[in-house]
mmCIF file of C-alpha atoms in Angstrom:
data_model
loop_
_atom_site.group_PDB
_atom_site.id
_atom_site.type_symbol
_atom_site.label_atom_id
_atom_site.label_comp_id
_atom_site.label_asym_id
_atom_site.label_seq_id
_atom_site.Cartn_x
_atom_site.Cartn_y
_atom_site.Cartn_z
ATOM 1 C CA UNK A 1414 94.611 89.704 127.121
ATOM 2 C CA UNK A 1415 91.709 91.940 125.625
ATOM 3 C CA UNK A 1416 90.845 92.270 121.997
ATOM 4 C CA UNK A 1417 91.932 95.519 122.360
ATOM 5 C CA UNK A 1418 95.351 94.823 123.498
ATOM 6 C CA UNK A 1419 95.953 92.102 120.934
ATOM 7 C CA UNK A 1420 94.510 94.871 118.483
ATOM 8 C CA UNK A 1421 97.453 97.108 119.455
ATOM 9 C CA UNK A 1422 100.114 95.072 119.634
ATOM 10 C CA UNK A 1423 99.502 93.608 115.870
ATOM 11 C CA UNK A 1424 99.504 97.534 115.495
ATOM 12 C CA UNK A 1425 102.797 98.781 117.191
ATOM 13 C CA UNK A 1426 104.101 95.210 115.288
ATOM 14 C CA UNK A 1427 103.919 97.473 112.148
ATOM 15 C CA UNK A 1428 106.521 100.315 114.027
ATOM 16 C CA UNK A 1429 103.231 102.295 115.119
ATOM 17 C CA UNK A 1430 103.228 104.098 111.869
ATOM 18 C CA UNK A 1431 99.828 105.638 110.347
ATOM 19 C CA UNK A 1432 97.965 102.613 109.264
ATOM 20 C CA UNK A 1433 95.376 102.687 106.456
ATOM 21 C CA UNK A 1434 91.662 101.197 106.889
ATOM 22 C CA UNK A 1435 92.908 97.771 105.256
ATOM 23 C CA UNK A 1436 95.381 97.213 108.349
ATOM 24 C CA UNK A 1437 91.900 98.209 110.725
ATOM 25 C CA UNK A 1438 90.204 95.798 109.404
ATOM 26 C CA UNK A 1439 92.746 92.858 108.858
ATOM 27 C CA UNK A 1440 94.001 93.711 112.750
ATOM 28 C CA UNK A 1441 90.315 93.875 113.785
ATOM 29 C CA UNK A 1442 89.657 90.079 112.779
ATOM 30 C CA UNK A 1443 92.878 88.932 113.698
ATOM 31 C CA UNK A 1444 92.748 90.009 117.110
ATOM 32 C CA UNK A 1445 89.158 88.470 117.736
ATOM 33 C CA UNK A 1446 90.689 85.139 119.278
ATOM 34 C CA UNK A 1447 93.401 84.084 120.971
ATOM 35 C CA UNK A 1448 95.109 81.726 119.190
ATOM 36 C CA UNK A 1449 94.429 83.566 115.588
ATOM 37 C CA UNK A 1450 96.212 86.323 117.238
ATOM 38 C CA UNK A 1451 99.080 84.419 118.895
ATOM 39 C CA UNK A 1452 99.639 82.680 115.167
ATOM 40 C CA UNK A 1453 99.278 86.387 113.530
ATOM 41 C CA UNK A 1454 101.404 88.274 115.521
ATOM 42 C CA UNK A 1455 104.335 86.027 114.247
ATOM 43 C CA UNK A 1456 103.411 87.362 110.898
ATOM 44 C CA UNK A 1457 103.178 90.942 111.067
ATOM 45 C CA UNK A 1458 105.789 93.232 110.473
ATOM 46 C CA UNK A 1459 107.004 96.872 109.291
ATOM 47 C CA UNK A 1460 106.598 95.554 105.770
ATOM 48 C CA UNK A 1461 103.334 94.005 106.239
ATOM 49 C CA UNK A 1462 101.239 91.063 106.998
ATOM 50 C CA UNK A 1463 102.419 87.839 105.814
ATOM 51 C CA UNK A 1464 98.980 85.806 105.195
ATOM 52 C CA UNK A 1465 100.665 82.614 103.515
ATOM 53 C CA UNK A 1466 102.542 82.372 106.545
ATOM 54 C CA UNK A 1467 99.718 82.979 108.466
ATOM 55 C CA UNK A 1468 97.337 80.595 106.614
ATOM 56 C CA UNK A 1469 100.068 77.787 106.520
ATOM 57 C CA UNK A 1470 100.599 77.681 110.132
ATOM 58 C CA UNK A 1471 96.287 77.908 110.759
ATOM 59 C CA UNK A 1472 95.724 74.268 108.378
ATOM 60 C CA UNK A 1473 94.691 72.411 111.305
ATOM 61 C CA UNK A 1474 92.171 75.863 113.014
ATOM 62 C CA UNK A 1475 88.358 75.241 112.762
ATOM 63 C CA UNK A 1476 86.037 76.576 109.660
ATOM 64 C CA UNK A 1477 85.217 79.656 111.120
ATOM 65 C CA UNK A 1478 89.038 80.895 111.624
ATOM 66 C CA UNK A 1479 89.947 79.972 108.277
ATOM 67 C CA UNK A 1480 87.328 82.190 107.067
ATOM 68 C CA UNK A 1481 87.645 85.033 109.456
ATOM 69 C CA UNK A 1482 91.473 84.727 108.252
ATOM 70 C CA UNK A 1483 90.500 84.424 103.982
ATOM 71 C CA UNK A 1484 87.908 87.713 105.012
ATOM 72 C CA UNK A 1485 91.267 89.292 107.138
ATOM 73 C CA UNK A 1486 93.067 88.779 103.811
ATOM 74 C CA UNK A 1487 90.969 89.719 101.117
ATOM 75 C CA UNK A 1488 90.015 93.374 103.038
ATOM 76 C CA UNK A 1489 93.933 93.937 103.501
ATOM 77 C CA UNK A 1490 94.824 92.695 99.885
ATOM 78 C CA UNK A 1491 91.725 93.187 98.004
ATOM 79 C CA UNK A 1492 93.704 91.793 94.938
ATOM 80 C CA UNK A 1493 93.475 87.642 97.266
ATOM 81 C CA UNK A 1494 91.068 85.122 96.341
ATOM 82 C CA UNK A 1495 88.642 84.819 98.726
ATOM 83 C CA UNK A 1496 86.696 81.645 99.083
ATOM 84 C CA UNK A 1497 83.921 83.307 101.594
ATOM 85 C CA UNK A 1498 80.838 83.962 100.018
ATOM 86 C CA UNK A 1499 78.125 86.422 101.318
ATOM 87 C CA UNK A 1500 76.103 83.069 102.022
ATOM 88 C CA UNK A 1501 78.824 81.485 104.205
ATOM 89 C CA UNK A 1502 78.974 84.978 105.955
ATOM 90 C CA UNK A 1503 75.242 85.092 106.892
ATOM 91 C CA UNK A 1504 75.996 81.630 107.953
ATOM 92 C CA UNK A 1505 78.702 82.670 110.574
ATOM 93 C CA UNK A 1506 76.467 83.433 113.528
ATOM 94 C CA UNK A 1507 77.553 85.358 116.524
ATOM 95 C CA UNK A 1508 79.978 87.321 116.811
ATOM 96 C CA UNK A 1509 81.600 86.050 113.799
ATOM 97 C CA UNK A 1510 79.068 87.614 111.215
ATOM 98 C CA UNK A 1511 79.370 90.893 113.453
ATOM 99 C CA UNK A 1512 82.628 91.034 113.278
ATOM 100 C CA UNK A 1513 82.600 90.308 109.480
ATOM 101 C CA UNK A 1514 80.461 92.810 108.558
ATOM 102 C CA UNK A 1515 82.380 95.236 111.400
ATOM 103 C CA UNK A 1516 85.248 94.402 109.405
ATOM 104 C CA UNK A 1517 83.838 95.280 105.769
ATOM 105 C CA UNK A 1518 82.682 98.466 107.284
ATOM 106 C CA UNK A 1519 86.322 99.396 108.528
ATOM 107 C CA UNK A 1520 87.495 98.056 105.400
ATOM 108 C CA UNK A 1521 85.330 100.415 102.866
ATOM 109 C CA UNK A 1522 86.816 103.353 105.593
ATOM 110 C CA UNK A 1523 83.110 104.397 106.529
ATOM 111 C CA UNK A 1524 84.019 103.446 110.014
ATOM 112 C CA UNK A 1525 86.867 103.680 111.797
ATOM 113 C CA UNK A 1526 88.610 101.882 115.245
ATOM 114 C CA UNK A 1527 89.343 104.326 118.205
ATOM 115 C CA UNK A 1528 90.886 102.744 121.279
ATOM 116 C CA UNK A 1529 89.858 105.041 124.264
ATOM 117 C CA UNK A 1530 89.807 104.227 128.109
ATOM 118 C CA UNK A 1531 86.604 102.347 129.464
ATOM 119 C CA UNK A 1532 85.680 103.282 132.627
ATOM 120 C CA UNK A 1533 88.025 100.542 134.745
ATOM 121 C CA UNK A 1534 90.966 102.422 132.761
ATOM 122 C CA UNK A 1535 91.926 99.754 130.337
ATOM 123 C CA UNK A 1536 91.869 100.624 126.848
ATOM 124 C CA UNK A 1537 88.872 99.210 124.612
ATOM 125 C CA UNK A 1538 87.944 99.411 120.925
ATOM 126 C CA UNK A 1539 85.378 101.908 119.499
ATOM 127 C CA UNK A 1540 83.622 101.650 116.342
ATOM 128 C CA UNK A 1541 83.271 105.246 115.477
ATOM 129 C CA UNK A 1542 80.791 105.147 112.545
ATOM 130 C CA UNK A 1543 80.109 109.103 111.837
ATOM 131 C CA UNK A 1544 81.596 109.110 108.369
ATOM 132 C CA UNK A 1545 78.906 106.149 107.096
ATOM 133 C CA UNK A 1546 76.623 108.532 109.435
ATOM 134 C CA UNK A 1547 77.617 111.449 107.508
ATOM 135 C CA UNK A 1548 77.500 109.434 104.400
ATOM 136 C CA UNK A 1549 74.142 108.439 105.141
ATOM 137 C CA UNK A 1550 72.888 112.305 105.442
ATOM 138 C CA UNK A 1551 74.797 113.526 102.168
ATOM 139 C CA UNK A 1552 72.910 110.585 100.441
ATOM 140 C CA UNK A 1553 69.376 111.682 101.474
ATOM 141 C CA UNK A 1554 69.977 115.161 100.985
ATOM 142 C CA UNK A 1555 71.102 114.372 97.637
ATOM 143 C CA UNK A 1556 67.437 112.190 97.000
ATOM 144 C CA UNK A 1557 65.419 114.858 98.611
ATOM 145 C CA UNK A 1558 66.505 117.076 96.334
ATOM 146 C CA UNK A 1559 66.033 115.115 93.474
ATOM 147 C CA UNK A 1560 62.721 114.339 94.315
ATOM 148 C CA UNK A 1561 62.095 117.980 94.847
ATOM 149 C CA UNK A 1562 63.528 118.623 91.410
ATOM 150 C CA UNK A 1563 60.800 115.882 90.589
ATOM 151 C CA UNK A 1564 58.221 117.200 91.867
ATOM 152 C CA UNK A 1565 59.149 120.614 90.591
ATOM 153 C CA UNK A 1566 59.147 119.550 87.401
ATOM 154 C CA UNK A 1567 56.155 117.230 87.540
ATOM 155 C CA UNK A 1568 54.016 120.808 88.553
ATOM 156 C CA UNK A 1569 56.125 122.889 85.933
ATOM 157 C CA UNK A 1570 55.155 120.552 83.175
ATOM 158 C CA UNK A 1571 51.006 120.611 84.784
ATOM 159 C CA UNK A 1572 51.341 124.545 84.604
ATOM 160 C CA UNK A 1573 51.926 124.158 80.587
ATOM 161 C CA UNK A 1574 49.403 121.976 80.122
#
Protein backbone atom coordinates (compact mmCIF):
# COMPACT_ATOMS: atom_id res chain seq x y z
CA UNK A 1 0.00 0.00 0.00
CA UNK A 2 1.14 3.65 -1.01
CA UNK A 3 1.81 6.47 1.35
CA UNK A 4 -0.97 7.92 -0.08
CA UNK A 5 -3.40 5.28 0.67
CA UNK A 6 -2.21 4.80 4.23
CA UNK A 7 -2.52 8.76 4.28
CA UNK A 8 -6.26 8.35 3.56
CA UNK A 9 -7.26 5.75 5.43
CA UNK A 10 -5.75 7.36 8.86
CA UNK A 11 -8.00 10.18 7.27
CA UNK A 12 -11.48 8.53 6.59
CA UNK A 13 -10.39 6.78 10.31
CA UNK A 14 -11.42 10.28 11.63
CA UNK A 15 -15.26 9.87 9.78
CA UNK A 16 -13.77 11.93 6.70
CA UNK A 17 -14.67 15.11 8.39
CA UNK A 18 -12.72 18.54 7.54
CA UNK A 19 -9.41 18.02 9.13
CA UNK A 20 -7.22 20.92 10.32
CA UNK A 21 -3.35 21.28 9.27
CA UNK A 22 -2.31 19.49 12.68
CA UNK A 23 -4.14 16.15 11.46
CA UNK A 24 -1.98 16.85 7.78
CA UNK A 25 0.85 16.81 9.33
CA UNK A 26 0.50 14.11 12.15
CA UNK A 27 -1.19 11.74 9.15
CA UNK A 28 1.68 12.81 6.84
CA UNK A 29 4.45 11.21 9.21
CA UNK A 30 2.45 8.49 10.28
CA UNK A 31 1.78 7.16 7.02
CA UNK A 32 5.57 7.32 5.89
CA UNK A 33 6.18 3.51 6.87
CA UNK A 34 4.50 0.60 7.09
CA UNK A 35 4.55 -0.60 10.28
CA UNK A 36 4.20 3.12 11.97
CA UNK A 37 1.08 3.15 10.03
CA UNK A 38 -0.23 -0.37 10.74
CA UNK A 39 0.49 0.54 14.73
CA UNK A 40 -1.29 4.14 14.10
CA UNK A 41 -4.20 3.24 12.44
CA UNK A 42 -5.23 1.27 15.65
CA UNK A 43 -5.10 4.61 17.29
CA UNK A 44 -6.99 6.96 15.34
CA UNK A 45 -10.42 7.70 15.71
CA UNK A 46 -13.46 10.30 15.35
CA UNK A 47 -12.21 11.77 18.60
CA UNK A 48 -8.68 11.88 17.73
CA UNK A 49 -5.30 10.39 17.74
CA UNK A 50 -4.35 8.48 20.68
CA UNK A 51 -0.34 9.01 20.83
CA UNK A 52 0.20 7.21 24.33
CA UNK A 53 -1.32 4.37 22.79
CA UNK A 54 0.55 4.82 19.90
CA UNK A 55 3.95 5.42 21.59
CA UNK A 56 3.35 2.44 24.06
CA UNK A 57 2.82 -0.08 21.47
CA UNK A 58 6.17 1.56 19.21
CA UNK A 59 8.84 0.87 22.63
CA UNK A 60 10.62 -1.71 20.82
CA UNK A 61 10.61 0.61 16.84
CA UNK A 62 14.09 2.01 15.88
CA UNK A 63 15.34 5.80 16.78
CA UNK A 64 14.17 7.29 13.83
CA UNK A 65 10.31 6.14 14.31
CA UNK A 66 10.25 7.19 17.74
CA UNK A 67 11.16 10.54 16.62
CA UNK A 68 9.15 10.80 13.49
CA UNK A 69 6.26 9.68 16.05
CA UNK A 70 7.42 12.53 19.19
CA UNK A 71 7.58 15.18 15.80
CA UNK A 72 3.84 13.46 14.65
CA UNK A 73 2.82 14.39 18.21
CA UNK A 74 4.10 17.57 19.08
CA UNK A 75 2.68 19.21 15.44
CA UNK A 76 -0.85 17.60 16.31
CA UNK A 77 -0.70 18.62 20.09
CA UNK A 78 1.62 21.44 20.15
CA UNK A 79 0.95 21.55 23.99
CA UNK A 80 3.43 17.48 24.07
CA UNK A 81 6.89 17.44 25.09
CA UNK A 82 8.94 16.82 22.43
CA UNK A 83 12.34 15.36 22.93
CA UNK A 84 13.53 16.11 19.08
CA UNK A 85 15.73 18.85 18.82
CA UNK A 86 16.47 20.85 15.57
CA UNK A 87 20.02 19.09 15.86
CA UNK A 88 18.62 15.52 15.94
CA UNK A 89 16.40 16.68 12.94
CA UNK A 90 19.34 17.80 10.71
CA UNK A 91 20.68 14.54 11.84
CA UNK A 92 17.76 12.44 10.31
CA UNK A 93 19.01 12.10 6.76
CA UNK A 94 16.88 11.05 3.89
CA UNK A 95 13.76 11.12 3.65
CA UNK A 96 13.30 11.43 7.26
CA UNK A 97 14.57 15.14 7.56
CA UNK A 98 12.33 15.80 4.34
CA UNK A 99 9.60 14.58 5.66
CA UNK A 100 10.21 16.45 8.99
CA UNK A 101 10.55 19.60 7.69
CA UNK A 102 7.46 18.61 5.02
CA UNK A 103 5.69 18.05 8.09
CA UNK A 104 6.50 21.47 9.99
CA UNK A 105 5.53 23.14 6.82
CA UNK A 106 1.97 21.41 6.79
CA UNK A 107 1.93 21.94 10.35
CA UNK A 108 2.44 25.99 10.38
CA UNK A 109 -0.59 25.60 7.39
CA UNK A 110 1.79 27.33 4.72
CA UNK A 111 1.44 24.16 2.79
CA UNK A 112 -1.09 21.98 2.36
CA UNK A 113 -1.63 17.92 1.18
CA UNK A 114 -3.77 17.40 -2.04
CA UNK A 115 -4.24 13.80 -3.11
CA UNK A 116 -4.87 13.92 -6.96
CA UNK A 117 -4.52 11.04 -9.62
CA UNK A 118 -0.89 10.36 -11.01
CA UNK A 119 -0.81 9.44 -14.31
CA UNK A 120 -1.23 5.31 -13.76
CA UNK A 121 -4.63 6.49 -11.97
CA UNK A 122 -3.76 5.81 -8.41
CA UNK A 123 -4.06 8.55 -6.10
CA UNK A 124 -0.71 10.29 -4.81
CA UNK A 125 0.10 13.10 -2.36
CA UNK A 126 0.81 16.73 -3.42
CA UNK A 127 2.53 19.26 -1.49
CA UNK A 128 0.77 22.32 -2.67
CA UNK A 129 2.98 25.13 -1.27
CA UNK A 130 1.28 28.47 -2.88
CA UNK A 131 0.21 29.96 0.42
CA UNK A 132 4.17 29.96 1.82
CA UNK A 133 4.56 31.08 -2.05
CA UNK A 134 2.14 33.75 -1.56
CA UNK A 135 3.54 34.39 1.82
CA UNK A 136 6.82 34.73 0.42
CA UNK A 137 5.59 37.64 -2.16
CA UNK A 138 3.48 39.63 0.57
CA UNK A 139 6.79 39.57 2.62
CA UNK A 140 8.99 41.19 -0.08
CA UNK A 141 6.51 43.52 -1.14
CA UNK A 142 6.20 44.57 2.31
CA UNK A 143 10.47 45.12 2.45
CA UNK A 144 10.51 46.76 -0.88
CA UNK A 145 8.44 49.15 0.27
CA UNK A 146 10.08 49.82 3.28
CA UNK A 147 13.19 50.23 1.72
CA UNK A 148 11.57 52.57 -0.69
CA UNK A 149 10.19 54.49 2.26
CA UNK A 150 14.03 54.37 3.18
CA UNK A 151 15.31 55.57 0.54
CA UNK A 152 12.64 58.20 0.26
CA UNK A 153 13.40 59.46 3.28
CA UNK A 154 17.17 59.15 3.14
CA UNK A 155 16.80 61.81 -0.20
CA UNK A 156 14.00 63.88 1.67
CA UNK A 157 16.26 64.45 4.60
CA UNK A 158 19.53 65.30 1.71
CA UNK A 159 17.00 67.86 0.08
CA UNK A 160 16.92 69.82 3.66
CA UNK A 161 20.26 69.76 4.11
Amino acid sequence: MSQTKRYMELAALTGNRPLDCSYHAAFYLLSQEPELFETARKCVTVDGIEFAKIKRLTKGFDETSQQMIDLAHNLFSWTSKCKVTPFDISRLGYPYMEQACNAIFIASGEVQVQIQAAENGEPEIRLDDSPYRRTQRVHRQINQMWAEKLTGQDETEDMER
